[in-house]
PDB file of C-alpha atoms in Angstrom:
ATOM      1  CA  MET C  18      22.131  -9.880  16.114  1.00  0.00           C
ATOM      2  CA  ASN C  19      21.487 -13.397  16.657  1.00  0.00           C
ATOM      3  CA  ALA C  20      20.616 -16.003  13.938  1.00  0.00           C
ATOM      4  CA  ILE C  21      16.873 -16.306  15.058  1.00  0.00           C
ATOM      5  CA  ASP C  22      16.336 -12.707  14.239  1.00  0.00           C
ATOM      6  CA  LEU C  23      17.680 -12.722  11.535  1.00  0.00           C
ATOM      7  CA  SER C  24      15.722 -15.794  10.357  1.00  0.00           C
ATOM      8  CA  ILE C  25      12.260 -12.925  11.478  1.00  0.00           C
ATOM      9  CA  LEU C  26      13.648  -9.702  10.093  1.00  0.00           C
ATOM     10  CA  TRP C  27      14.628 -11.365   5.860  1.00  0.00           C
ATOM     11  CA  PRO C  28      11.201 -12.154   5.340  1.00  0.00           C
ATOM     12  CA  ALA C  29      10.163  -8.447   6.650  1.00  0.00           C
ATOM     13  CA  LEU C  30      12.652  -6.929   4.727  1.00  0.00           C
ATOM     14  CA  VAL C  31      12.192  -8.991   1.521  1.00  0.00           C
ATOM     15  CA  ALA C  32       7.663  -8.545   2.120  1.00  0.00           C
ATOM     16  CA  GLY C  33       8.731  -4.743   2.296  1.00  0.00           C
ATOM     17  CA  LEU C  34      10.516  -4.605  -0.937  1.00  0.00           C
ATOM     18  CA  LEU C  35       8.384  -6.183  -2.472  1.00  0.00           C
ATOM     19  CA  VAL C  36       5.488  -3.607  -1.524  1.00  0.00           C
ATOM     20  CA  THR C  37       7.758  -1.371  -2.325  1.00  0.00           C
ATOM     21  CA  ALA C  38       8.224  -2.429  -5.858  1.00  0.00           C
ATOM     22  CA  THR C  39       4.758  -2.365  -6.687  1.00  0.00           C
ATOM     23  CA  HIS C  40       3.123   0.198  -4.632  1.00  0.00           C
ATOM     24  CA  VAL C  41       5.487   2.860  -5.123  1.00  0.00           C
ATOM     25  CA  PRO C  42       4.358   3.354  -9.331  1.00  0.00           C
ATOM     26  CA  LEU C  43       0.389   2.394  -8.222  1.00  0.00           C
ATOM     27  CA  GLY C  44       0.579   5.150  -6.004  1.00  0.00           C
ATOM     28  CA  THR C  45       1.737   8.271  -8.563  1.00  0.00           C
ATOM     29  CA  GLN C  46      -0.753   7.232 -10.633  1.00  0.00           C
ATOM     30  CA  VAL C  47      -3.419   7.378  -7.525  1.00  0.00           C
ATOM     31  CA  LEU C  48      -2.243  10.771  -6.627  1.00  0.00           C
ATOM     32  CA  ALA C  49      -2.465  11.874 -10.526  1.00  0.00           C
ATOM     33  CA  ARG C  50      -6.334  10.702 -10.514  1.00  0.00           C
ATOM     34  CA  GLY C  51      -7.186  12.405  -7.816  1.00  0.00           C
ATOM     35  CA  ILE C  52      -8.082   8.955  -5.788  1.00  0.00           C
ATOM     36  CA  VAL C  53      -5.800   8.973  -2.524  1.00  0.00           C
ATOM     37  CA  PHE C  54      -8.190   6.281  -0.682  1.00  0.00           C
ATOM     38  CA  ILE C  55      -8.975   4.031  -2.932  1.00  0.00           C
ATOM     39  CA  ASP C  56      -6.804   2.017  -1.193  1.00  0.00           C
ATOM     40  CA  LEU C  57      -8.566   1.862   2.098  1.00  0.00           C
ATOM     41  CA  ALA C  58     -11.194   1.351   0.702  1.00  0.00           C
ATOM     42  CA  ILE C  59     -10.405  -1.763  -1.006  1.00  0.00           C
ATOM     43  CA  ALA C  60      -8.423  -3.382   1.332  1.00  0.00           C
ATOM     44  CA  GLN C  61     -10.851  -2.895   3.447  1.00  0.00           C
ATOM     45  CA  ILE C  62     -13.164  -4.990   0.842  1.00  0.00           C
ATOM     46  CA  ALA C  63     -11.289  -7.719   0.515  1.00  0.00           C
ATOM     47  CA  GLY C  64     -10.780  -7.855   4.659  1.00  0.00           C
ATOM     48  CA  CYS C  65     -14.448  -8.241   4.866  1.00  0.00           C
ATOM     49  CA  GLY C  66     -14.303 -10.805   2.036  1.00  0.00           C
ATOM     50  CA  VAL C  67     -12.066 -12.804   4.610  1.00  0.00           C
ATOM     51  CA  ILE C  68     -13.994 -12.145   7.237  1.00  0.00           C
ATOM     52  CA  LEU C  69     -17.250 -13.425   6.339  1.00  0.00           C
ATOM     53  CA  ALA C  70     -15.204 -16.361   4.809  1.00  0.00           C
ATOM     54  CA  ASP C  71     -13.618 -17.027   8.523  1.00  0.00           C
ATOM     55  CA  ARG C  72     -17.621 -16.794   9.458  1.00  0.00           C
ATOM     56  CA  ILE C  73     -18.749 -19.287   7.509  1.00  0.00           C
ATOM     57  CA  GLY C  74     -16.265 -21.917   8.122  1.00  0.00           C
ATOM     58  CA  PHE C  75     -13.779 -21.470   5.780  1.00  0.00           C
ATOM     59  CA  ASP C  76      -9.975 -21.525   6.797  1.00  0.00           C
ATOM     60  CA  ALA C  77      -8.952 -17.496   7.136  1.00  0.00           C
ATOM     61  CA  ALA C  78      -5.542 -18.694   5.762  1.00  0.00           C
ATOM     62  CA  GLY C  79      -6.788 -21.130   3.526  1.00  0.00           C
ATOM     63  CA  ALA C  80      -7.326 -20.690  -0.466  1.00  0.00           C
ATOM     64  CA  SER C  81     -10.834 -20.043   0.026  1.00  0.00           C
ATOM     65  CA  ALA C  82     -10.671 -16.819   1.817  1.00  0.00           C
ATOM     66  CA  GLN C  83      -8.230 -15.991  -0.174  1.00  0.00           C
ATOM     67  CA  ILE C  84     -10.712 -16.026  -3.068  1.00  0.00           C
ATOM     68  CA  ALA C  85     -13.039 -14.205  -1.353  1.00  0.00           C
ATOM     69  CA  ALA C  86     -10.772 -11.845  -0.241  1.00  0.00           C
ATOM     70  CA  LEU C  87     -10.720 -11.417  -4.250  1.00  0.00           C
ATOM     71  CA  SER C  88     -13.304 -11.895  -5.199  1.00  0.00           C
ATOM     72  CA  ALA C  89     -14.785  -8.464  -2.792  1.00  0.00           C
ATOM     73  CA  ALA C  90     -11.656  -6.349  -4.127  1.00  0.00           C
ATOM     74  CA  ILE C  91     -12.641  -6.982  -7.712  1.00  0.00           C
ATOM     75  CA  ALA C  92     -16.490  -6.400  -7.214  1.00  0.00           C
ATOM     76  CA  GLY C  93     -15.256  -3.374  -4.961  1.00  0.00           C
ATOM     77  CA  ALA C  94     -13.417  -2.084  -7.751  1.00  0.00           C
ATOM     78  CA  LEU C  95     -15.717  -2.582 -10.823  1.00  0.00           C
ATOM     79  CA  LEU C  96     -18.424  -0.736  -8.162  1.00  0.00           C
ATOM     80  CA  LEU C  97     -15.759   2.004  -8.077  1.00  0.00           C
ATOM     81  CA  THR C  98     -14.827   1.792 -11.957  1.00  0.00           C
ATOM     82  CA  TRP C  99     -18.512   2.876 -12.025  1.00  0.00           C
ATOM     83  CA  THR C 100     -19.064   5.704 -10.037  1.00  0.00           C
ATOM     84  CA  GLU C 101     -16.056   7.089 -11.382  1.00  0.00           C
ATOM     85  CA  ARG C 102     -17.830   6.993 -14.816  1.00  0.00           C
ATOM     86  CA  ARG C 103     -20.855   8.057 -12.979  1.00  0.00           C
ATOM     87  CA  TRP C 104     -19.425  10.594 -10.770  1.00  0.00           C
ATOM     88  CA  PRO C 105     -16.231  11.734 -11.146  1.00  0.00           C
ATOM     89  CA  ASP C 106     -16.731  15.653 -10.030  1.00  0.00           C
ATOM     90  CA  VAL C 107     -17.401  13.501  -6.606  1.00  0.00           C
ATOM     91  CA  GLN C 108     -15.251  10.284  -6.744  1.00  0.00           C
ATOM     92  CA  GLU C 109     -12.953  10.728  -3.701  1.00  0.00           C
ATOM     93  CA  ALA C 110     -16.084  11.375  -1.364  1.00  0.00           C
ATOM     94  CA  VAL C 111     -17.611   7.978  -2.644  1.00  0.00           C
ATOM     95  CA  ILE C 112     -14.298   6.327  -2.024  1.00  0.00           C
ATOM     96  CA  GLY C 113     -14.658   7.719   1.573  1.00  0.00           C
ATOM     97  CA  VAL C 114     -17.945   6.255   2.139  1.00  0.00           C
ATOM     98  CA  VAL C 115     -17.342   2.796   0.402  1.00  0.00           C
ATOM     99  CA  PHE C 116     -14.814   2.532   3.268  1.00  0.00           C
ATOM    100  CA  VAL C 117     -16.922   3.308   5.627  1.00  0.00           C
ATOM    101  CA  LEU C 118     -19.318   1.394   5.148  1.00  0.00           C
ATOM    102  CA  ALA C 119     -16.554  -1.845   4.730  1.00  0.00           C
ATOM    103  CA  ALA C 120     -14.717  -0.508   7.542  1.00  0.00           C
ATOM    104  CA  THR C 121     -18.336  -1.154   9.973  1.00  0.00           C
ATOM    105  CA  ALA C 122     -19.046  -4.355   7.671  1.00  0.00           C
ATOM    106  CA  GLY C 123     -15.986  -5.782   9.256  1.00  0.00           C
ATOM    107  CA  VAL C 124     -16.787  -4.696  12.795  1.00  0.00           C
ATOM    108  CA  LEU C 125     -20.009  -5.911  12.799  1.00  0.00           C
ATOM    109  CA  LEU C 126     -18.793  -8.686  10.989  1.00  0.00           C
ATOM    110  CA  LEU C 127     -16.931  -9.650  14.138  1.00  0.00           C
ATOM    111  CA  SER C 128     -18.938  -8.366  16.558  1.00  0.00           C
ATOM    112  CA  GLY C 129     -19.849 -12.121  17.643  1.00  0.00           C
ATOM    113  CA  SER C 130     -16.306 -13.375  17.387  1.00  0.00           C
ATOM    114  CA  VAL C 131     -14.155 -14.300  20.062  1.00  0.00           C
ATOM    115  CA  HIS C 132     -10.897 -13.443  17.809  1.00  0.00           C
ATOM    116  CA  GLY C 133     -13.006 -10.218  16.341  1.00  0.00           C
ATOM    117  CA  SER C 134     -10.240  -7.605  17.730  1.00  0.00           C
ATOM    118  CA  GLU C 135      -7.710  -9.855  16.446  1.00  0.00           C
ATOM    119  CA  HIS C 136      -8.395 -10.089  13.208  1.00  0.00           C
ATOM    120  CA  LEU C 137      -9.343  -6.750  13.255  1.00  0.00           C
ATOM    121  CA  ARG C 138      -5.638  -5.469  14.561  1.00  0.00           C
ATOM    122  CA  ASP C 139      -4.163  -7.684  11.806  1.00  0.00           C
ATOM    123  CA  LEU C 140      -6.148  -6.732   9.054  1.00  0.00           C
ATOM    124  CA  LEU C 141      -4.848  -2.802  10.350  1.00  0.00           C
ATOM    125  CA  VAL C 142      -1.442  -3.661  11.391  1.00  0.00           C
ATOM    126  CA  GLY C 143      -0.711  -6.638   9.830  1.00  0.00           C
ATOM    127  CA  GLN C 144       2.331  -9.399  10.663  1.00  0.00           C
ATOM    128  CA  ILE C 145       4.905  -8.417   8.841  1.00  0.00           C
ATOM    129  CA  LEU C 146       7.509 -10.055  11.340  1.00  0.00           C
ATOM    130  CA  TRP C 147       5.584 -13.401  10.809  1.00  0.00           C
ATOM    131  CA  VAL C 148       5.804 -13.483   6.822  1.00  0.00           C
ATOM    132  CA  GLN C 149       6.595 -16.854   5.668  1.00  0.00           C
ATOM    133  CA  PRO C 150       8.931 -17.310   2.714  1.00  0.00           C
ATOM    134  CA  ALA C 151       5.994 -19.378   0.998  1.00  0.00           C
ATOM    135  CA  GLN C 152       4.455 -15.884   0.953  1.00  0.00           C
ATOM    136  CA  LEU C 153       6.268 -14.282  -0.218  1.00  0.00           C
ATOM    137  CA  ALA C 154       7.232 -16.573  -4.022  1.00  0.00           C
ATOM    138  CA  ILE C 155       3.327 -16.189  -4.248  1.00  0.00           C
ATOM    139  CA  THR C 156       3.195 -12.799  -4.118  1.00  0.00           C
ATOM    140  CA  LEU C 157       6.798 -12.476  -5.572  1.00  0.00           C
ATOM    141  CA  GLY C 158       5.172 -13.720  -8.408  1.00  0.00           C
ATOM    142  CA  VAL C 159       2.202 -12.054  -8.407  1.00  0.00           C
ATOM    143  CA  TYR C 160       4.138  -8.389  -7.892  1.00  0.00           C
ATOM    144  CA  VAL C 161       6.482  -9.512 -11.100  1.00  0.00           C
ATOM    145  CA  ALA C 162       3.306 -10.218 -13.748  1.00  0.00           C
ATOM    146  CA  ALA C 163       1.488  -6.562 -12.530  1.00  0.00           C
ATOM    147  CA  LEU C 164       4.758  -4.695 -12.929  1.00  0.00           C
ATOM    148  CA  ALA C 165       5.041  -5.836 -16.201  1.00  0.00           C
ATOM    149  CA  LEU C 166       1.635  -5.361 -17.116  1.00  0.00           C
ATOM    150  CA  TRP C 167       1.695  -1.682 -15.408  1.00  0.00           C
ATOM    151  CA  PHE C 168       4.957  -0.963 -17.370  1.00  0.00           C
ATOM    152  CA  ARG C 169       4.551  -2.245 -20.639  1.00  0.00           C
ATOM    153  CA  ALA C 170       0.807  -1.573 -20.596  1.00  0.00           C
ATOM    154  CA  ARG C 171       0.032   0.840 -18.575  1.00  0.00           C
ATOM    155  CA  SER C 172      -1.718   3.366 -21.170  1.00  0.00           C
ATOM    156  CA  ARG C 173      -4.021   0.558 -22.643  1.00  0.00           C
ATOM    157  CA  LEU C 174      -5.012  -0.600 -19.084  1.00  0.00           C
ATOM    158  CA  GLY C 175      -8.015   1.819 -19.072  1.00  0.00           C
ATOM    159  CA  ARG C 176      -9.912   2.687 -16.044  1.00  0.00           C
ATOM    160  CA  THR C 177     -11.601  -0.486 -15.209  1.00  0.00           C
ATOM    161  CA  GLY C 178      -7.915  -2.247 -16.764  1.00  0.00           C
ATOM    162  CA  PHE C 179      -6.141   0.267 -13.054  1.00  0.00           C
ATOM    163  CA  TYR C 180      -8.911  -0.705 -10.935  1.00  0.00           C
ATOM    164  CA  LEU C 181      -8.940  -4.053 -11.401  1.00  0.00           C
ATOM    165  CA  LEU C 182      -4.963  -4.595 -11.074  1.00  0.00           C
ATOM    166  CA  PHE C 183      -4.675  -2.141  -8.087  1.00  0.00           C
ATOM    167  CA  ALA C 184      -7.438  -4.024  -6.269  1.00  0.00           C
ATOM    168  CA  CYS C 185      -5.308  -7.671  -6.895  1.00  0.00           C
ATOM    169  CA  VAL C 186      -2.284  -6.292  -5.594  1.00  0.00           C
ATOM    170  CA  VAL C 187      -3.777  -4.342  -2.940  1.00  0.00           C
ATOM    171  CA  THR C 188      -5.775  -7.592  -1.706  1.00  0.00           C
ATOM    172  CA  LEU C 189      -2.178  -9.908  -1.612  1.00  0.00           C
ATOM    173  CA  SER C 190      -0.447  -7.203   0.289  1.00  0.00           C
ATOM    174  CA  VAL C 191      -2.596  -6.345   3.627  1.00  0.00           C
ATOM    175  CA  GLN C 192      -2.349  -9.896   4.490  1.00  0.00           C
ATOM    176  CA  LEU C 193       0.950  -9.555   3.630  1.00  0.00           C
ATOM    177  CA  VAL C 194       2.031  -6.417   5.891  1.00  0.00           C
ATOM    178  CA  GLY C 195      -1.617  -4.894   6.725  1.00  0.00           C
ATOM    179  CA  LEU C 196      -3.823  -1.664   5.640  1.00  0.00           C
ATOM    180  CA  TYR C 197      -1.511   0.476   7.111  1.00  0.00           C
ATOM    181  CA  LEU C 198       1.738  -0.139   6.066  1.00  0.00           C
ATOM    182  CA  VAL C 199      -0.532  -0.416   2.319  1.00  0.00           C
ATOM    183  CA  PHE C 200      -1.813   3.161   2.394  1.00  0.00           C
ATOM    184  CA  ALA C 201       1.458   4.512   3.793  1.00  0.00           C
ATOM    185  CA  THR C 202       3.861   2.830   1.134  1.00  0.00           C
ATOM    186  CA  LEU C 203       1.518   3.673  -1.170  1.00  0.00           C
ATOM    187  CA  ILE C 204       1.052   7.295  -0.711  1.00  0.00           C
ATOM    188  CA  ILE C 205       3.963   8.634   1.303  1.00  0.00           C
ATOM    189  CA  PRO C 206       6.324   8.036  -1.005  1.00  0.00           C
ATOM    190  CA  PRO C 207       4.607   9.343  -4.459  1.00  0.00           C
ATOM    191  CA  LEU C 208       3.609  12.112  -1.793  1.00  0.00           C
ATOM    192  CA  ALA C 209       7.205  13.266  -1.192  1.00  0.00           C
ATOM    193  CA  THR C 210       8.316  13.210  -4.592  1.00  0.00           C
ATOM    194  CA  ARG C 211       5.257  15.009  -5.874  1.00  0.00           C
ATOM    195  CA  HIS C 212       7.146  18.089  -7.347  1.00  0.00           C
ATOM    196  CA  VAL C 213      10.443  16.295  -8.640  1.00  0.00           C
ATOM    197  CA  HIS C 214      10.598  15.562 -12.629  1.00  0.00           C
ATOM    198  CA  ARG C 215      13.694  13.741 -13.233  1.00  0.00           C
ATOM    199  CA  GLY C 216      14.073  10.250 -11.396  1.00  0.00           C
ATOM    200  CA  ARG C 217      10.834  10.742  -9.467  1.00  0.00           C
ATOM    201  CA  LEU C 218      10.302   6.800  -9.696  1.00  0.00           C
ATOM    202  CA  LEU C 219      13.421   5.889  -8.806  1.00  0.00           C
ATOM    203  CA  ARG C 220      13.601   8.440  -5.358  1.00  0.00           C
ATOM    204  CA  ALA C 221      10.344   7.171  -4.068  1.00  0.00           C
ATOM    205  CA  TRP C 222      11.656   3.650  -4.350  1.00  0.00           C
ATOM    206  CA  ALA C 223      14.603   4.208  -2.428  1.00  0.00           C
ATOM    207  CA  ILE C 224      12.157   6.488   0.401  1.00  0.00           C
ATOM    208  CA  GLY C 225      10.585   3.457   0.323  1.00  0.00           C
ATOM    209  CA  VAL C 226      13.547   0.828   1.049  1.00  0.00           C
ATOM    210  CA  ALA C 227      14.967   3.585   3.825  1.00  0.00           C
ATOM    211  CA  GLY C 228      11.808   3.511   5.600  1.00  0.00           C
ATOM    212  CA  TYR C 229      11.391  -0.085   5.758  1.00  0.00           C
ATOM    213  CA  VAL C 230      15.239  -0.524   6.201  1.00  0.00           C
ATOM    214  CA  ALA C 231      15.106   1.684   8.904  1.00  0.00           C
ATOM    215  CA  GLY C 232      12.166   0.676  10.318  1.00  0.00           C
ATOM    216  CA  ILE C 233      12.642  -3.323  10.664  1.00  0.00           C
ATOM    217  CA  GLY C 234      15.510  -2.325  12.633  1.00  0.00           C
ATOM    218  CA  LEU C 235      14.566   0.169  15.096  1.00  0.00           C
ATOM    219  CA  SER C 236      11.909  -2.201  15.840  1.00  0.00           C
ATOM    220  CA  ALA C 237      14.016  -5.204  16.195  1.00  0.00           C
ATOM    221  CA  SER C 238      16.748  -2.752  18.033  1.00  0.00           C
ATOM    222  CA  PHE C 239      14.291  -0.917  20.776  1.00  0.00           C
ATOM    223  CA  ASP C 240      11.483  -3.785  20.719  1.00  0.00           C
ATOM    224  CA  ILE C 241       8.755  -1.446  18.972  1.00  0.00           C
ATOM    225  CA  PRO C 242       6.134  -2.656  17.087  1.00  0.00           C
ATOM    226  CA  THR C 243       6.942  -3.379  13.623  1.00  0.00           C
ATOM    227  CA  GLY C 244       4.144  -2.191  11.418  1.00  0.00           C
ATOM    228  CA  PRO C 245       3.225   1.322  13.099  1.00  0.00           C
ATOM    229  CA  LEU C 246       6.813   2.250  13.452  1.00  0.00           C
ATOM    230  CA  ILE C 247       7.720   1.491   9.327  1.00  0.00           C
ATOM    231  CA  VAL C 248       4.897   3.998   9.088  1.00  0.00           C
ATOM    232  CA  TRP C 249       6.665   6.548  11.077  1.00  0.00           C
ATOM    233  CA  THR C 250       9.955   6.484   9.823  1.00  0.00           C
ATOM    234  CA  LEU C 251       8.374   6.001   6.040  1.00  0.00           C
ATOM    235  CA  ALA C 252       7.109   9.391   7.232  1.00  0.00           C
ATOM    236  CA  ALA C 253      10.075  10.730   8.366  1.00  0.00           C
ATOM    237  CA  PHE C 254      12.090   9.870   4.941  1.00  0.00           C
ATOM    238  CA  GLY C 255       9.156  11.630   2.853  1.00  0.00           C
ATOM    239  CA  ILE C 256       9.423  14.691   4.365  1.00  0.00           C
ATOM    240  CA  ALA C 257      13.442  15.068   4.677  1.00  0.00           C
ATOM    241  CA  HIS C 258      13.580  14.416   1.000  1.00  0.00           C
ATOM    242  CA  TYR C 259      11.121  17.008   0.264  1.00  0.00           C
ATOM    243  CA  LEU C 260      12.506  19.537   2.425  1.00  0.00           C
ATOM    244  CA  LEU C 261      16.035  18.683   1.265  1.00  0.00           C
ATOM    245  CA  SER C 262      15.266  19.004  -2.516  1.00  0.00           C
ATOM    246  CA  VAL C 263      12.480  22.016  -2.321  1.00  0.00           C
ATOM    247  CA  GLY C 264      15.525  23.597   0.008  1.00  0.00           C
ATOM    248  CA  ARG C 265      18.282  22.615  -2.746  1.00  0.00           C
ATOM    249  CA  ALA C 266      15.816  23.971  -5.723  1.00  0.00           C
ATOM    250  CA  ALA C 267      15.542  26.678  -3.506  1.00  0.00           C
ATOM    251  CA  VAL C 268      19.393  28.404  -3.173  1.00  0.00           C
ATOM    252  CA  PRO C 269      20.616  30.611  -6.357  1.00  0.00           C
ATOM    253  CA  VAL C 270      22.929  29.490  -8.441  1.00  0.00           C
ATOM    254  CA  PRO C 271      24.946  32.580  -9.683  1.00  0.00           C
ATOM    255  CA  ILE C 272      25.078  34.372 -12.416  1.00  0.00           C
ATOM    256  CA  ALA C 273      28.301  34.359 -14.189  1.00  0.00           C
ATOM    257  CA  GLY C 274      29.713  37.815 -14.431  1.00  0.00           C
ATOM    258  CA  ARG C 275      27.893  38.799 -11.318  1.00  0.00           C
ATOM    259  CA  ARG C 276      29.446  40.634  -8.467  1.00  0.00           C
TER     260      ARG C 276
END
């Protein structure tokens, strides 16, 4: 790899590590609550906010669009907080309906745009290789605050606090790496370590880091789309960890004195 490659790859890797650091703990809670598709729903709602701001005339990368995305995500989080309180037994189905409505709303909003397909692809796949250092600085500050709040006040956040924190983090992450990578990072490492009782968080983080490092490296080496490839490397490391750890746990421990 030459210097130009490294100048592109290191911000992408840092972005991946930042997303992994925040999404793995949140993903563990998402699995525990049984609301796996919440990130897709909120991310799509945030995307609608960006698209709507762009259609009105605001710069899609400017502060106004970011405020629109965050406002839309918070509104979606409050809506899902209310539905979980009102209909907890069908919350996952409600989240699915909200996701479909937000996704199709985005398609409708982009139907008259010349670059509609490009905007939709960027929302889904992301442009992790084009992450700028300035974005990383802002992301780092938000993520550090989010992690501090999560680890210090998790028990006091409650349902509403969790949804709002989740909305803020996911809104930023989707614009950094895309919806597919956000979902994969949030779900795959916690899912692969769900049977682990000791050191689960560290193992899940390790799967996330390995997936991003391998995915970015393979993408640069073989000129393969980076975002989709990272999703597959995350899945590969997650499956490998699960099979190895379950297989190790299944090995019988010899009992002293038995022949």
